[in-house]
């Protein structure tokens, strides 16, 4: 039984709280959030303690592990504090919007990197995970092309966009991790950004993008993103190799199909939004975290995976601005010594 | 090269004319239809001779084979005349609405049954034929359950219904042949008729029906019919056995799918109507006929197949009226001797 | 918060225990099972009390409601005892294999029928429920034809078959309820049973069947059953009306599709078995039960629905044996007065 | 009735010959091919004259129009000769592998560009054409992202690769035209080439590629190519806009689906190869050509469309080699005056 505290009682924190509370091998003991009654509200629902002082989490002797779901800008500080307090950490993506700060974090926790898991939840989606497992098992031969389509149902408000770090660090970051999960080391990145939404352009960001990643193996991943999708949360991928292809198509609420005068075999909209689409993934991610912490094993995706995805996001940002393909070191090591 | 005449220049006759004209091993030489300029119109389009006197067909020395697409009531007479004139015959279904007249026909052409092929075109539909071939090849094991869904896009006028012989002899007759094609001899028939359309009920017929057929093998076929279908011409079947199932789903005009706010992956309507859905089947049926005539082989489906389907239609009609399952002789032989 | 006891700690009892334990408005207080440590094992897992004496359930003052998941033969006795003890009841289907005993039960609880809900869980399956709701909303017009395909992945042992009451009372009972759920009162039943499996035939039962039900409305339902299905638990239905059709197709574990040299767009096997396929349904059924009990409302499906389904099963059994369509009273009332 | 001659009696010439012969408004009068009995063989099959001297085509007074299906290197010369002889021209893609030669051709036929149609047959594929028409009709709003997946079943021999002009001029050229067909003018091109096949790399070419095109409108097209595909000829596209998406999925030989223990709803392989997949497109392309010539209208796709696709192929070739995005003039006009 692992005793878990949650930092951040917003939307994603509440999801983690529910997931922990219903997990047979975890116990939710503490919820921390500096704002209003957020922590108290979430904690009450699951019979846990609450606090508005995050430092209480690190000081609590009955807390084995911490899930960090607070704003991105606080991730690094909380990771460092948690690791120093001897707690295992599951931190939401991205680690930070700044590679420099990520490297500072790595320097600060040097020797304890294996205490930290990053919440790239899509690796745990049963459909994506099945494609990954079958590719690994050789079912389609060596992976040659990976196509990821990832579109949000609707754009966040411009205020969110402004502090998001841009589409590549905020949204594509998941797809960069998925690409690395399937293809391993990426050696070059080429990106095109689109300005279809004037409000998002005014906020200094792209609202749609296409990114092409070349792997050291010679395989290529294509990522197609949009901040909106009329059909719901469009989350697909296709792995293609010499012996065939494996695709994960969208998930729907039910298996109902309508046929009438104008249309036949019409499914309903895609599950909308990530809390629904990836509900299983959050649960399985937590199980993996608990398994690793319990067994003393290094969790995956690691903080180095978080760093590698950020490097790709930075490269895509640069490529979209310059029109040039950006080379990435094949196995980027954190520049710990440089600090 | 087979010289072919067509009797009946209505809708189905025109289809056969076009199919013959474009067939590499056939030549359309004569079109006969007693009504107005029907024959002349069709013949002119394909550079053939025409006549309003059907007797000209049987007398023409350059006619090797006859396709009969005239009204059902004339089939038997034309078959007999053609066979007596030494012509091969491809006759549209049904042979006749009366089993007695079919048996009279068989008596009249005794010894020449192999000159006659009956146009159960669905046996030649590439999708149904593929399911049949794969079942025969043992892919799903011994066939246990066959489900046929067959719905017309819209009901014919009540005037047609009145002379149609009833839904089982007019519409289900195709499905009875399909059931026999897959299951072999049928031993019992149970049918339920529906009165959903007042005009058709007033014409003395059912407008929808469900028929259950038990085969000598123990397999069961279920046929679900309706005189209307908002989505188009609904033509499906599923063969189920111990090792799996094979289904033929509906055919569409294009492969386009629409996704939007209310629906996703929505196909277009089914191909509508039989001339479109079974265009390939008519062509392949003709090829089979030409092959058989050229090779001197007995064509299939034979006139005995036409007789067997009619027996099932009669049985279904009786069952729907009485609520009783009707037994059918396992291998019904025509009562030639009784004449 | 509803305090619930469970009678029967076998497979289905364990499912209910887990569903209750994780439900926000229910508390599992007691598990009863006369056999070995069954009750203790299940109770321990969820922190509930256990007993081997079922009478303890009815005597327990902290038990508001009882879920009966014990063998069918015990259902009636437990229903009567629970109702007499003032407990609300959710009883697994079927109420009993004997209509006489069901009527005896109804006589014994006369005036308290609304305390009992029958576990026809498929009404709560989100896909079937969506089809039902959209049909009710008039999306396809008046329902004309309902096709239910329901095949188990593999036959139970012959020992189970022997005491099951036969395929219609044991397996098709669910489909009879579904047919009534969509079509309302049924007026006639026609059934064909199949003997494809020698072991099941030796046990005196059919292993596959096709049943046709005619509703008072003129609509017809077709049920196609098999005790085995190579692809998994085959659970589909299609509702057809003048303006279109709504179908619920099979559920799969993931959304992965494989394409290769021999096959394309190949899904994985169907979810297998009912605990997986209907996991959501069990949860939603429990919610409905809790809602009804809490609000003092009559639950649905009621014990009269359980009785009506059994009448259809009896009629199908008779029809399959005699080959005759069996008429059913349009709105069968329990013969309470006859006692 | 249009009298047509065909230059080139190889694989594609034979397709055109059959299409012309079966077209109600065209007559095949002459087939020309300098090699062996190619022309005679094709001509005999359709009752046309033949010649080994291509000049006979231009001299024939009974030839209204010429279809050029000879090797790419001969296209320009035949276009010029045909136009000078007053014949209308339908020329297979690409016009030429050299932009300089295309511009020379345009200079030579200046004022008669409307006599020439280029055989980008995919514009006439009923599925792609339907998506195009529905996008134009505004069904999904302004087009934002177009995804084209185009994979050949198997790579051509290395000898063919060597003279093909490279994957972008030989294979992607079709997709460039499709992108322009949907998006209009393209302003920048970014391409990644893959070396997965050593034999093709030795021949100096890529065997797979991903190309990103940005349109003047801000829309982006992504093209994913491979020289091989185990499932057959993989030809899909998806148009995405603010109100939804329209996709054209692969075409199959039949509508049969297999379900068994390992897989369910498995379709057969994709139609293979272009003669099968685009059979309808070739027929409809010819109809459009005949309509335009008969009406004196400018055909589309025009030779300028052929030139524009080649410019994109050149840009992609450059981009794949340099890693830089290549800008393309928004509305490239042929440099006729420069000559």
Short mmCIF file of C-alpha atoms in Angstrom, two decimals, chain A residues 230-232 252 258-270, chain B residues 230-232 252 258-270:
data_model
loop_
_atom_site.label_atom_id
_atom_site.label_comp_id
_atom_site.label_asym_id
_atom_site.label_seq_id
_atom_site.Cartn_x
_atom_site.Cartn_y
_atom_site.Cartn_z
CA UNK A 230 -15.50 19.36 -34.78
CA UNK A 231 -15.74 15.58 -34.24
CA UNK A 232 -14.21 15.67 -30.76
CA UNK A 252 -16.29 6.41 -29.02
CA UNK A 258 -26.91 5.11 -37.46
CA UNK A 259 -28.00 4.56 -41.06
CA UNK A 260 -30.52 6.75 -42.85
CA UNK A 261 -31.25 8.41 -46.12
CA UNK A 262 -28.12 10.55 -46.23
CA UNK A 263 -25.60 8.54 -44.24
CA UNK A 264 -24.94 4.97 -43.23
CA UNK A 265 -22.89 3.28 -40.50
CA UNK A 266 -22.42 6.64 -38.82
CA UNK A 267 -20.65 6.45 -35.47
CA UNK A 268 -21.08 9.04 -32.73
CA UNK A 269 -18.52 11.74 -31.92
CA UNK A 270 -15.08 10.88 -30.55
CA UNK B 230 -34.32 4.52 -45.95
CA UNK B 231 -30.58 3.83 -46.43
CA UNK B 232 -31.01 2.29 -49.88
CA UNK B 252 -21.47 2.02 -51.48
CA UNK B 258 -17.74 12.15 -43.18
CA UNK B 259 -17.00 13.13 -39.59
CA UNK B 260 -18.51 16.16 -37.89
CA UNK B 261 -20.02 17.35 -34.65
CA UNK B 262 -22.86 14.82 -34.54
CA UNK B 263 -21.51 11.86 -36.46
CA UNK B 264 -18.18 10.32 -37.39
CA UNK B 265 -17.00 7.86 -40.03
CA UNK B 266 -20.36 8.19 -41.77
CA UNK B 267 -20.55 6.37 -45.10
CA UNK B 268 -22.91 7.37 -47.90
CA UNK B 269 -26.16 5.53 -48.72
CA UNK B 270 -26.13 1.97 -50.02
#
